[in-house]
Short mmCIF file of C-alpha atoms and ligand atoms in Angstrom, two decimals:
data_model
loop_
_atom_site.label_atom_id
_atom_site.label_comp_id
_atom_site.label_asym_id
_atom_site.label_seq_id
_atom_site.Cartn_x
_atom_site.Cartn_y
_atom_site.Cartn_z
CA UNK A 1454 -1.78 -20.08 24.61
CA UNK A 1455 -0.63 -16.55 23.82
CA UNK A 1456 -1.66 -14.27 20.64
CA UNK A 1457 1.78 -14.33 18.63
CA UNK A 1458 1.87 -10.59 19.23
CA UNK A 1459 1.98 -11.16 23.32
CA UNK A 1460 5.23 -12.59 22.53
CA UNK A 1461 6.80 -9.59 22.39
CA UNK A 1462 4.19 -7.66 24.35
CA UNK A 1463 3.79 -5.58 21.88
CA UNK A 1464 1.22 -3.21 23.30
CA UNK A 1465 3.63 -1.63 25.87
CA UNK A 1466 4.70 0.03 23.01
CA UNK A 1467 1.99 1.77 22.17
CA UNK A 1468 -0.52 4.42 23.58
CA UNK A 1469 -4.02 4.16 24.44
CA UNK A 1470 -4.67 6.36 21.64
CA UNK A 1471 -3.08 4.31 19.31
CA UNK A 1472 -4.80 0.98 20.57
CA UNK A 1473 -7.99 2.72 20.37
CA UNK A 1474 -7.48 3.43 16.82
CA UNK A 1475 -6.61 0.54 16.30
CA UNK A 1476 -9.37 -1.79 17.40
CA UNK A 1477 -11.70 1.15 15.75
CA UNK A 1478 -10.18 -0.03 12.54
CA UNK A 1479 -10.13 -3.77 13.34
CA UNK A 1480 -14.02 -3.20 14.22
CA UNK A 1481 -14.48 -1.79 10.78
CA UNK A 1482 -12.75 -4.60 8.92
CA UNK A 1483 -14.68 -7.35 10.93
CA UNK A 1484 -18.05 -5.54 9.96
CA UNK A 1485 -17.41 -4.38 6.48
CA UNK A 1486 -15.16 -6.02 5.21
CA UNK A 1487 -14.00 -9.55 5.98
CA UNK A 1488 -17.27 -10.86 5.69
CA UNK A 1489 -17.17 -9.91 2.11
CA UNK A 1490 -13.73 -9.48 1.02
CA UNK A 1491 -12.91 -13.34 -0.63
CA UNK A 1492 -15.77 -13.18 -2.34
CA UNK A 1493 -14.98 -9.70 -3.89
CA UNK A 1494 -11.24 -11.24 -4.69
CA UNK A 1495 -12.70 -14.43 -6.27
CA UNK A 1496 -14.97 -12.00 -8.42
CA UNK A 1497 -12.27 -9.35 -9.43
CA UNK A 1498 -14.60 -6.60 -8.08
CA UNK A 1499 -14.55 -4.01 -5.14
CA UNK A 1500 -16.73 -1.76 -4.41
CA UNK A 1501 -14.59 0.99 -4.12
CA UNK A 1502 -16.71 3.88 -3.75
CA UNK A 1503 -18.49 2.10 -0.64
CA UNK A 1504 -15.78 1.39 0.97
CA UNK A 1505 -13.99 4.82 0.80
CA UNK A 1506 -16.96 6.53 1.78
CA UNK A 1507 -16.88 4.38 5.13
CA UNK A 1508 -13.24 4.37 5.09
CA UNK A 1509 -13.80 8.11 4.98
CA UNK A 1510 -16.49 8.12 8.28
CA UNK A 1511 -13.66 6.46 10.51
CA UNK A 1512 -11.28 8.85 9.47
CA UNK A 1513 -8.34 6.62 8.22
CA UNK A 1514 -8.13 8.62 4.61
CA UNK A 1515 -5.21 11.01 5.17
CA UNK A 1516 -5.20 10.12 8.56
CA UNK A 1517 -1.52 11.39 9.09
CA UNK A 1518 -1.89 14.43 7.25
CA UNK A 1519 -2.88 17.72 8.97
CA UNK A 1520 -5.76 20.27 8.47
CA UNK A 1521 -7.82 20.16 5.19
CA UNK A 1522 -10.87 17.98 7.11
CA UNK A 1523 -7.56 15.29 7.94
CA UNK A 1524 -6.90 13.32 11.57
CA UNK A 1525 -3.28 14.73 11.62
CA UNK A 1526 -2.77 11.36 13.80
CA UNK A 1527 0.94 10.10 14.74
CA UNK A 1528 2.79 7.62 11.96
CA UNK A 1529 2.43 4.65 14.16
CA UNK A 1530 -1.23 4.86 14.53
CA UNK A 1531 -1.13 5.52 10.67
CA UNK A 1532 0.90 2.38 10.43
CA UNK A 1533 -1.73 0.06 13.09
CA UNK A 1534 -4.61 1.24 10.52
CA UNK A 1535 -2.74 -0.02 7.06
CA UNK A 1536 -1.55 -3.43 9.53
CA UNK A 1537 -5.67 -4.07 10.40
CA UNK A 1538 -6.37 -3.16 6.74
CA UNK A 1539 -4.15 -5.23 5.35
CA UNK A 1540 -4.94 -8.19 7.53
CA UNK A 1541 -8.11 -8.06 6.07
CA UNK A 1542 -6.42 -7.43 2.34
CA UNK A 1543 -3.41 -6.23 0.74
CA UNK A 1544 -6.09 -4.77 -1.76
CA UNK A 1545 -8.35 -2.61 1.00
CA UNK A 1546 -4.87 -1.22 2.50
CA UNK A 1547 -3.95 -0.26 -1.18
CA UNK A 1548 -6.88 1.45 -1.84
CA UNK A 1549 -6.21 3.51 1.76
CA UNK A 1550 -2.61 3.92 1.16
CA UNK A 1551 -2.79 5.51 -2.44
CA UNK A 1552 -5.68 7.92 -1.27
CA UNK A 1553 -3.90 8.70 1.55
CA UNK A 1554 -0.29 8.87 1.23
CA UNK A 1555 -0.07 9.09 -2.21
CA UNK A 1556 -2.75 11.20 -3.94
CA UNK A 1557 -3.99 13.30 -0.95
CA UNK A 1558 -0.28 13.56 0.26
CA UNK A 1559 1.03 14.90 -3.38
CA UNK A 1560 -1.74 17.57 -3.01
CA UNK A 1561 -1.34 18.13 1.02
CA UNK A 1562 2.40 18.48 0.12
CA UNK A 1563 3.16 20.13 -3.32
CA UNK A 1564 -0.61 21.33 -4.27
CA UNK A 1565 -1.88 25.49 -4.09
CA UNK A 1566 -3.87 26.20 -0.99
CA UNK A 1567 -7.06 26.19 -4.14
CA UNK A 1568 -5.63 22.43 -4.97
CA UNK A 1569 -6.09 21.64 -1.16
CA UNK A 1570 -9.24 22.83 -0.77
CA UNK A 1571 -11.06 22.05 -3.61
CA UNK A 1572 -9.62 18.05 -3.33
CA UNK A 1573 -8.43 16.75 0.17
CA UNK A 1574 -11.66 17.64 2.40
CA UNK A 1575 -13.94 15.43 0.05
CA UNK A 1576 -11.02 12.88 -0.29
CA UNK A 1577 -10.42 12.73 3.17
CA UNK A 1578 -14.27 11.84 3.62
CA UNK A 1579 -14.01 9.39 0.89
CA UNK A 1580 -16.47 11.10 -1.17
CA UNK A 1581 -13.78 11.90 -3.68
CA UNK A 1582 -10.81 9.43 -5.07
CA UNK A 1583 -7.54 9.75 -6.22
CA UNK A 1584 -4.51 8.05 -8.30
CA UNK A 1585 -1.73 8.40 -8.72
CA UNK A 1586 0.02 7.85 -11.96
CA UNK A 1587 4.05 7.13 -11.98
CA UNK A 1588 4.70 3.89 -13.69
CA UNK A 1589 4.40 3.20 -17.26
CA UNK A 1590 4.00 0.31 -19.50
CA UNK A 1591 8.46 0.76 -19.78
CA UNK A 1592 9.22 2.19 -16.91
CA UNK A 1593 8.80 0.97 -13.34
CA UNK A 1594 11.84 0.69 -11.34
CA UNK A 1595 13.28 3.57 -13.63
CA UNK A 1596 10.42 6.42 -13.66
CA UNK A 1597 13.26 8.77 -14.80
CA UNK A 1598 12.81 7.47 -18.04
CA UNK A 1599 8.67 8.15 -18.53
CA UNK A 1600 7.54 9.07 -21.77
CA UNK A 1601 4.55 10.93 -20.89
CA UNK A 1602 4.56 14.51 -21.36
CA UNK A 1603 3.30 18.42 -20.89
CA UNK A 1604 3.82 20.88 -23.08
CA UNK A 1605 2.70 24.42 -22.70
CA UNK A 1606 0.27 26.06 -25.14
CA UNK A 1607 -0.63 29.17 -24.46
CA UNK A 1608 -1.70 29.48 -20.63
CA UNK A 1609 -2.74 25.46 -20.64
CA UNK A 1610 -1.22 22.31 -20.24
CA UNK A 1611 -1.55 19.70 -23.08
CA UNK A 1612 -0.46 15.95 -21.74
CA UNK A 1613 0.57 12.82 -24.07
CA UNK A 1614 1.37 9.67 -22.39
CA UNK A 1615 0.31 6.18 -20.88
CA UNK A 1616 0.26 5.21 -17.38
CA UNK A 1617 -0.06 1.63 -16.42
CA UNK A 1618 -0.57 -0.44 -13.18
CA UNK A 1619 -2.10 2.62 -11.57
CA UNK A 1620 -4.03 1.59 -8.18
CA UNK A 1621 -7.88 3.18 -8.25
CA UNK A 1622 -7.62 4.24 -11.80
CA UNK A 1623 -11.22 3.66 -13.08
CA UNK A 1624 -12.45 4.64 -9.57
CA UNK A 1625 -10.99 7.73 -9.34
CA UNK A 1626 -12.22 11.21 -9.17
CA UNK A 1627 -9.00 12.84 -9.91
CA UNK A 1628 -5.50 11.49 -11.34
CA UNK A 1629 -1.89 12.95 -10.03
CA UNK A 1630 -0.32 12.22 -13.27
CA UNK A 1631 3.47 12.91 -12.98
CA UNK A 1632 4.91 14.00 -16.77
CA UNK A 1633 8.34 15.63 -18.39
CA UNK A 1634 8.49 19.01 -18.96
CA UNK A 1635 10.61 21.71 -20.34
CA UNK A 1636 11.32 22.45 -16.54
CA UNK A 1637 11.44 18.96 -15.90
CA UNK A 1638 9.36 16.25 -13.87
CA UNK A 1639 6.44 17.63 -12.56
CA UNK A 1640 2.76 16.68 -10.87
CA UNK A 1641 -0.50 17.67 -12.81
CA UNK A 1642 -4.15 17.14 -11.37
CA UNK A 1643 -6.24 15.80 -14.15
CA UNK A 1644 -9.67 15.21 -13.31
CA UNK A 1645 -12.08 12.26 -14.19
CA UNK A 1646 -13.72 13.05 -17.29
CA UNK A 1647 -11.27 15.31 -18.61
CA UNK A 1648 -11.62 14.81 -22.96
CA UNK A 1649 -8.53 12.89 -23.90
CA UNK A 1650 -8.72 11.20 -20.63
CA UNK A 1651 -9.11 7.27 -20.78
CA UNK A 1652 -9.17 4.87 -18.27
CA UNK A 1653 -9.10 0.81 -18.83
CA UNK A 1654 -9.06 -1.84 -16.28
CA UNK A 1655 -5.94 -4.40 -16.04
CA UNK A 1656 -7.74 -7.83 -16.30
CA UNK A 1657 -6.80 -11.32 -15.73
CA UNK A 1658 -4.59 -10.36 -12.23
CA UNK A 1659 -4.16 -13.62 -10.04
CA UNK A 1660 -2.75 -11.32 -7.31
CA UNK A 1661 -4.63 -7.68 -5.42
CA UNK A 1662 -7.97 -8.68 -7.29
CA UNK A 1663 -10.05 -7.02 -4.87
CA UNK A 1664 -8.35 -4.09 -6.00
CA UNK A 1665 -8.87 -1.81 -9.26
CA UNK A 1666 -5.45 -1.62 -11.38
CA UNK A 1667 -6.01 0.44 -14.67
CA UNK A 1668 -4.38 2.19 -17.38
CA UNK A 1669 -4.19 5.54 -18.11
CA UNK A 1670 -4.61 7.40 -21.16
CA UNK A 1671 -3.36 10.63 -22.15
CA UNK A 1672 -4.10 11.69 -25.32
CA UNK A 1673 -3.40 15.59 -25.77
CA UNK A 1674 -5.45 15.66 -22.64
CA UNK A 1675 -5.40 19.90 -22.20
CA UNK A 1676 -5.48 21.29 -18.92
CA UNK A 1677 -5.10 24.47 -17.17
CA UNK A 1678 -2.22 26.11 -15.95
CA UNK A 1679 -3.35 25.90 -12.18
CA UNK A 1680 -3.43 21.90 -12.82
CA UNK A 1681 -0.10 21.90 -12.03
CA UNK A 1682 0.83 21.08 -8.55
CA UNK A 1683 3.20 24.15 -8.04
CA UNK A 1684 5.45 22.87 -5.30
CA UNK A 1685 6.90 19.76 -6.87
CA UNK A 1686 10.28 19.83 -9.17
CA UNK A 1687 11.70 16.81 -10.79
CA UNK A 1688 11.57 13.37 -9.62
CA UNK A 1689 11.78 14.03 -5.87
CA UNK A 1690 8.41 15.32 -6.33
CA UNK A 1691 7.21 11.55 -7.05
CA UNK A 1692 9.72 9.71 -4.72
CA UNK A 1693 9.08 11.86 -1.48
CA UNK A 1694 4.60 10.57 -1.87
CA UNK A 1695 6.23 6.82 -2.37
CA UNK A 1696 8.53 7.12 0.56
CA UNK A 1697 5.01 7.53 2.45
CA UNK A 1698 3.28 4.88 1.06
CA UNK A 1699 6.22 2.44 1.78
CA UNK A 1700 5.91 3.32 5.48
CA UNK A 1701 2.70 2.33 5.56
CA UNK A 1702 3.59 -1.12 4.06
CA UNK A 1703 6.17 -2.02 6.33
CA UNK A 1704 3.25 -2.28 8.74
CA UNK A 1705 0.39 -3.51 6.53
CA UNK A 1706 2.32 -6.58 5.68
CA UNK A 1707 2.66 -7.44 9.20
CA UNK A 1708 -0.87 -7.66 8.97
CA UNK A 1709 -1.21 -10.42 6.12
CA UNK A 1710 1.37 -12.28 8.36
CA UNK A 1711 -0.62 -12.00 11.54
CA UNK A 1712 -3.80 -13.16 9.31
CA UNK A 1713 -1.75 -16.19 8.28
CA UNK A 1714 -0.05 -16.66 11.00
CA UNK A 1715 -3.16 -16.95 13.30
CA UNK A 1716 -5.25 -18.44 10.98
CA UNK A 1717 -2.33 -21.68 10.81
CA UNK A 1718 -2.28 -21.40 14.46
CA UNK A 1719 -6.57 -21.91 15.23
CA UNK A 1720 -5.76 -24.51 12.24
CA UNK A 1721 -3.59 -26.93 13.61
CA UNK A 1722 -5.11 -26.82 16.61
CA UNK A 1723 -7.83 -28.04 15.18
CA UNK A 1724 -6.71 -30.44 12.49
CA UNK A 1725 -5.54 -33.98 13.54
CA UNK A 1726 -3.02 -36.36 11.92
CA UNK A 1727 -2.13 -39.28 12.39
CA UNK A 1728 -4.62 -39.36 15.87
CA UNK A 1729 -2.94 -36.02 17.48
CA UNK A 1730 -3.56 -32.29 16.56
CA UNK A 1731 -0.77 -30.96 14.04
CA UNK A 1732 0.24 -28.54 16.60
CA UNK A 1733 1.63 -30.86 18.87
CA UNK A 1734 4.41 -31.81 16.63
CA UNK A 1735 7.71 -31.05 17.12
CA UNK A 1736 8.14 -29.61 13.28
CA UNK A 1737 4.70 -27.79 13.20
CA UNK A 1738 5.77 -25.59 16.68
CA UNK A 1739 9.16 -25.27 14.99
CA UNK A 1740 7.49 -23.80 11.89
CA UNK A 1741 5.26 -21.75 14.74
CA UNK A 1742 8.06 -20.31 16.45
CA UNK A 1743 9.96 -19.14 13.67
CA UNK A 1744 7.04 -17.33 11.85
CA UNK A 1745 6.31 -15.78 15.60
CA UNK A 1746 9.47 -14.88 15.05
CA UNK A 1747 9.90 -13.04 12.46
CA UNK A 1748 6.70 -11.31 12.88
CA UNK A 1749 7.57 -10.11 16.37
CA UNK A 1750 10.51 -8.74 14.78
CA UNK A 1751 9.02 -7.35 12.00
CA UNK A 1752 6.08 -5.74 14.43
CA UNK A 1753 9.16 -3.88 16.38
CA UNK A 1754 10.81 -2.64 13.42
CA UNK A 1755 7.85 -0.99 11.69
CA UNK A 1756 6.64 0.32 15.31
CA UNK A 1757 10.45 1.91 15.69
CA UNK A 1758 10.43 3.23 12.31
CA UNK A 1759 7.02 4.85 13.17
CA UNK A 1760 8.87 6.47 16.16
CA UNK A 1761 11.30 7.95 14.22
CA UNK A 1762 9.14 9.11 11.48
CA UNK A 1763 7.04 10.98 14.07
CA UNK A 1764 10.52 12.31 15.76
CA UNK A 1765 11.12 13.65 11.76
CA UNK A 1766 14.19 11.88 11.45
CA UNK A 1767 13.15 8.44 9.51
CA UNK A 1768 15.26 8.46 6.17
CA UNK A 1769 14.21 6.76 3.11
CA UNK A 1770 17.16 3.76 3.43
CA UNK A 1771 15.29 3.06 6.61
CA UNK A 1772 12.00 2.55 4.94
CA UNK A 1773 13.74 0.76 2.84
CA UNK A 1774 15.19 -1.64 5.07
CA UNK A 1775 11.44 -1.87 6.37
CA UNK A 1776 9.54 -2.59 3.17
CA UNK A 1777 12.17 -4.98 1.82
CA UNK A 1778 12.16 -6.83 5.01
CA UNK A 1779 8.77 -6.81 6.08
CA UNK A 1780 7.25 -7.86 2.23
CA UNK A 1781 9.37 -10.85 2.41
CA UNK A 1782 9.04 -11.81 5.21
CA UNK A 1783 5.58 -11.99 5.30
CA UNK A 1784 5.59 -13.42 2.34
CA UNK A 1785 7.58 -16.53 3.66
CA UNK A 1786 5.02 -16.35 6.42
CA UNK A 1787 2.15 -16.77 4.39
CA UNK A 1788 3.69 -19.70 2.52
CA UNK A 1789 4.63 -21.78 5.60
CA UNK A 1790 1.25 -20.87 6.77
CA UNK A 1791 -0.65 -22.21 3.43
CA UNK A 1792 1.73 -25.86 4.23
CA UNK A 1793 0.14 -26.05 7.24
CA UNK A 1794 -3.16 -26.05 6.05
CA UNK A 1795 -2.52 -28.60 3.42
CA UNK A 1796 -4.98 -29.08 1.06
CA UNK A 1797 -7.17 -26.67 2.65
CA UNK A 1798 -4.63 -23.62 2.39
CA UNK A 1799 -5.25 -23.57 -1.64
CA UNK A 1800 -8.87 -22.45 -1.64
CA UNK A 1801 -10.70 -18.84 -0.74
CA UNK A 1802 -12.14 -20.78 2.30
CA UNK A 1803 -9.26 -19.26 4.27
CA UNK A 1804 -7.18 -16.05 3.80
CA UNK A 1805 -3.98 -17.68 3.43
CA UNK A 1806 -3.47 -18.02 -0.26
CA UNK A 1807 -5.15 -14.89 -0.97
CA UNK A 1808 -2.66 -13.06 1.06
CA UNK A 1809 0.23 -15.25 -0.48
CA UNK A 1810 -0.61 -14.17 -3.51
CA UNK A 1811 -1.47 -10.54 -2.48
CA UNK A 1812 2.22 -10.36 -1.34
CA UNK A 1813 3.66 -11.09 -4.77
CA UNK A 1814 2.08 -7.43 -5.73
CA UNK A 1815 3.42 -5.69 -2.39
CA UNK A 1816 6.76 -7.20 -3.51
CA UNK A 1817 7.10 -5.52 -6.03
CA UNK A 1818 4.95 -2.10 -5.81
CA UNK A 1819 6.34 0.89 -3.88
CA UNK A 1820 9.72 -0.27 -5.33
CA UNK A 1821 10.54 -3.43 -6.29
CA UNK A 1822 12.56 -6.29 -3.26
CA UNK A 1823 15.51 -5.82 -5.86
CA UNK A 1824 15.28 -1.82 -5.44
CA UNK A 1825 15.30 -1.43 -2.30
CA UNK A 1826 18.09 -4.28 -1.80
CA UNK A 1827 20.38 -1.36 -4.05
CA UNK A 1828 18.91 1.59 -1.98
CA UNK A 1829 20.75 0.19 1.01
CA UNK A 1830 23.81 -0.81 -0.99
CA UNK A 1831 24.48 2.64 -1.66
CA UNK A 1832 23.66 3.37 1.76
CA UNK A 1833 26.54 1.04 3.19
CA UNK A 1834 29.24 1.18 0.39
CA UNK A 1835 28.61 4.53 -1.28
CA UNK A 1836 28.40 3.05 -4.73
CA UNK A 1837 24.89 3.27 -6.56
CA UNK A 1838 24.86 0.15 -8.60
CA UNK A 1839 21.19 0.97 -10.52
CA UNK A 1840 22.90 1.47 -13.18
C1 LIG B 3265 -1.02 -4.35 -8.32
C2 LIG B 3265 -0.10 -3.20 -8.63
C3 LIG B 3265 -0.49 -1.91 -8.31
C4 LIG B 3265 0.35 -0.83 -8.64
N1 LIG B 3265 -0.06 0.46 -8.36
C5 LIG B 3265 0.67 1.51 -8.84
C6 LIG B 3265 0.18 2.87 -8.69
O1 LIG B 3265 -0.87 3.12 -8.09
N2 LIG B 3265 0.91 3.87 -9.26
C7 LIG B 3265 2.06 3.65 -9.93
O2 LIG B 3265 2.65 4.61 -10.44
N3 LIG B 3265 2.55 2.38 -10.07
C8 LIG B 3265 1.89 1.31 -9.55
N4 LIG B 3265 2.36 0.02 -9.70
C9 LIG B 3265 3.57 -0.20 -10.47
C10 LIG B 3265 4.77 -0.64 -9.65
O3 LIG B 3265 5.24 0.41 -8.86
C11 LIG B 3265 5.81 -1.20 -10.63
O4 LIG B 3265 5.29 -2.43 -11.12
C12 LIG B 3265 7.17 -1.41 -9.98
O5 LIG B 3265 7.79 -0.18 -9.74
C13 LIG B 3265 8.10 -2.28 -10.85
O6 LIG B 3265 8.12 -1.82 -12.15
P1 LIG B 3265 7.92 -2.84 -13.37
O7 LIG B 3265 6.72 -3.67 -13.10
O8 LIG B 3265 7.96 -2.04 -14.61
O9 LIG B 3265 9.17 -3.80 -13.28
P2 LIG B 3265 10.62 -3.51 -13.87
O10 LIG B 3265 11.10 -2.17 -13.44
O11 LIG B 3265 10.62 -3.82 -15.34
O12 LIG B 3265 11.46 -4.62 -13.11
C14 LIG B 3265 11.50 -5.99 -13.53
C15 LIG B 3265 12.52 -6.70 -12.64
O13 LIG B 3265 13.80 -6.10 -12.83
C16 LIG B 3265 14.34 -5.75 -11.58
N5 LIG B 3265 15.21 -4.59 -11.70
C17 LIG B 3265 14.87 -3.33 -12.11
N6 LIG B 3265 15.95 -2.53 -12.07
C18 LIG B 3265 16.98 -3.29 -11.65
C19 LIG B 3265 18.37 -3.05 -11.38
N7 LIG B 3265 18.89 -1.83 -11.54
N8 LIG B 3265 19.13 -4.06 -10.97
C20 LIG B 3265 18.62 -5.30 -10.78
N9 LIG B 3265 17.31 -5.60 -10.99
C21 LIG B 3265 16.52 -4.60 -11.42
C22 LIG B 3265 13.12 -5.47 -10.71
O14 LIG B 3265 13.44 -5.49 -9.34
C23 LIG B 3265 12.20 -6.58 -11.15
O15 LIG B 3265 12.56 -7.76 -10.48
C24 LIG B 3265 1.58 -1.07 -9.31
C25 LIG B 3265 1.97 -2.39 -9.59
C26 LIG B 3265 1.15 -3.45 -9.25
C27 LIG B 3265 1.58 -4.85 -9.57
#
């Protein structure tokens, strides 16, 4: 028997360095979390500030950025550390991913050298942690159209607006809270706290429930000027810090698909039917070989896409192509996997469903299956057909 990675021997692809990392972060999953992390789903909690703090120790928060207390390590050793997070759960590796590539990169990329040093050292350690506030309660796929706002008065800021589904809300230290100005879209730091500032939970999710979705409230929340994050203009601002977080997806759910996939495997080994293990049957090792499959596959992609992203020449239609691909098919994944664990596959008594049902949120965060499906329609005919 091989590991459904050996199939496509994998490793050759990558460097000790990365392998290292790696099993560093696999270590930290099998001690911290995967013991734990069903029961925190079936409950609805996390404990957030725990985990980022030991998140923080291993150094995988802002682990591809550079300077400001940051690993500066390579894309695809960014990308190994979402795949071992997310194998654990889609909710750790969304906790990672929007400190990482989408709080801490908005200030690492468009924030004052002040912004930068007051935020990303203590965020990097995980003693600090940030949102990151796009979508709102009508506009998701379209963020173009946000209602939320900042108006100058004086030499402050005031903000007006809700933002909804937002990853770490309640948990956070600090919100990047993009809003339409006079000038345009633009990126605001507004810390925990702040009066005018509210943050409630989103309850009663069946999918990501060891993760903390919230709302955000903005009412005539009043800032300083230096709040601002001076280097982002309009909605590229927003798009480039998703563009990151999307990378890191196309690998993390490769992870929930390895999860399910070997979990289905050590399974059916086990599991007899009619007098012979389920694995020996023609239709289970067909089911086998296809998931293997389209993992390998999927495993290659993200680890190519990581090359090119370190050469600097990974566009956003390629991420595209990754996210879109990789979400569903791990998502198919997961579902053969729970059929071959009958019965057994409903309940938290193995990671199948839970990442099944993860899945349905990676779908459609980061830009929705259907999104990125029009992304590379324009790429290939030229015609944008959002609209
Ligand atoms: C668990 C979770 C965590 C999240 N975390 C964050 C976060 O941290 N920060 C943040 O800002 N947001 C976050 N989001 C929000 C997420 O990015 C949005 O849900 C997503 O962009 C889709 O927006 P929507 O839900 O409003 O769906 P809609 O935009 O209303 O889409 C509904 C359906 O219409 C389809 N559709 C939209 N436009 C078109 C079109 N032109 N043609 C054809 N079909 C179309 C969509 O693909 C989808 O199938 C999170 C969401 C979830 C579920």
């Amino acid at each position: 028997m091989i590991a459904p990675t050996a199939l496509f021997a994998l490793d050759t692809l990558l460097t000790d360095e990365e392998r290292e990392i790696r099993s560093t972060v696999r270590r930290v999953c099998d001690r911290e979390i995967r013991p734990h992390v069903a029961g925190w789903f079936e409950a609805g909690e996390l404990p957030a500030r725990e985990l980022a703090r030991t998140l923080g120790s291993v150094g995988v928060l802002g682990m591809h950025l550079d300077g400001y207390g940051c690993a500066g390590m390579g894309a695809v050793a960014y990308g190994l550390a979402c795949l071992e997070l997310e194998a654990a759960d889609s909710g750790l590796r969304s906790l990672v991913s929007v400190q990482g590539s989408l709080a801490m990169y908005a200030i690492w990329k468009y924030g004052s050298e002040e912004q930068k040093q007051e935020w990303l050292p203590a965020m990097a350690a995980g003693e600090r942690i940030g949102c990151f506030g796009l979508t709102e309660p009508d506009f998701g796929s379209d963020p173009g159209g946000m209602r939320t706002t900042a108006k100058r008065e004086g030499g402050d800021w005031v903000l007006n607006g809700t933002k909804l589904w937002i990853t770490n809300g309640s948990v956070s230290d600090v919100a990047v809270v993009w809003a339409r100005t006079d000038e345009g879209i633009r990126g605001f730091l507004v810390p925990a706290g702040t009066p005018g500032f509210t943050v409630n939970d989103v309850k009663h999710k069946i999918s990501l429930r060891a993760s903390v979705t919230s709302e955000l409230v903005l009412d005539g929340v009043r800032l300083p000027a230096d709040a601002m994050l001076p280097r982002a203009r309009g909605l590229s601002g927003p798009l480039g810090c998703l563009n990151e977080a999307r990378f890191g997806i196309v690998f993390g759910a490769m992870g929930a698909a390895l999860d399910c996939l070997e979990t289905a495997i050590a399974y059916a080994s086990d599991r007899e039917v009619f007098a012979r293990p389920l694995s020996s049957y023609q239709l289970t090792q067909e089911k086998l070989a296809d998931m293997a499959l389209e993992l390998g596959k999927g495993l290659l992609l993200a680890v190519h896409l990581g090359r090119l992203k370190e050469a600097g020449t990974l566009t956003p239609e390629q991420v595209s192509a990754g996210k879109l691909n990789n979400v569903r098919e791990a998502l198919e994944i997961a579902r053969k996997c729970r059929t071959l664990l009958g019965a057994s596959g409903i309940t938290l008594e193995y990671p199948v469903i839970r990442h099944s049902v993860n899945l349905e949120s990676v779908l459609t965060y980061e830009g929705t299956s259907e999104i990125h499906a029009l992304v590379i329609g324009k790429a290939l005919t030229g015609i944008p057909a959002f609209k």
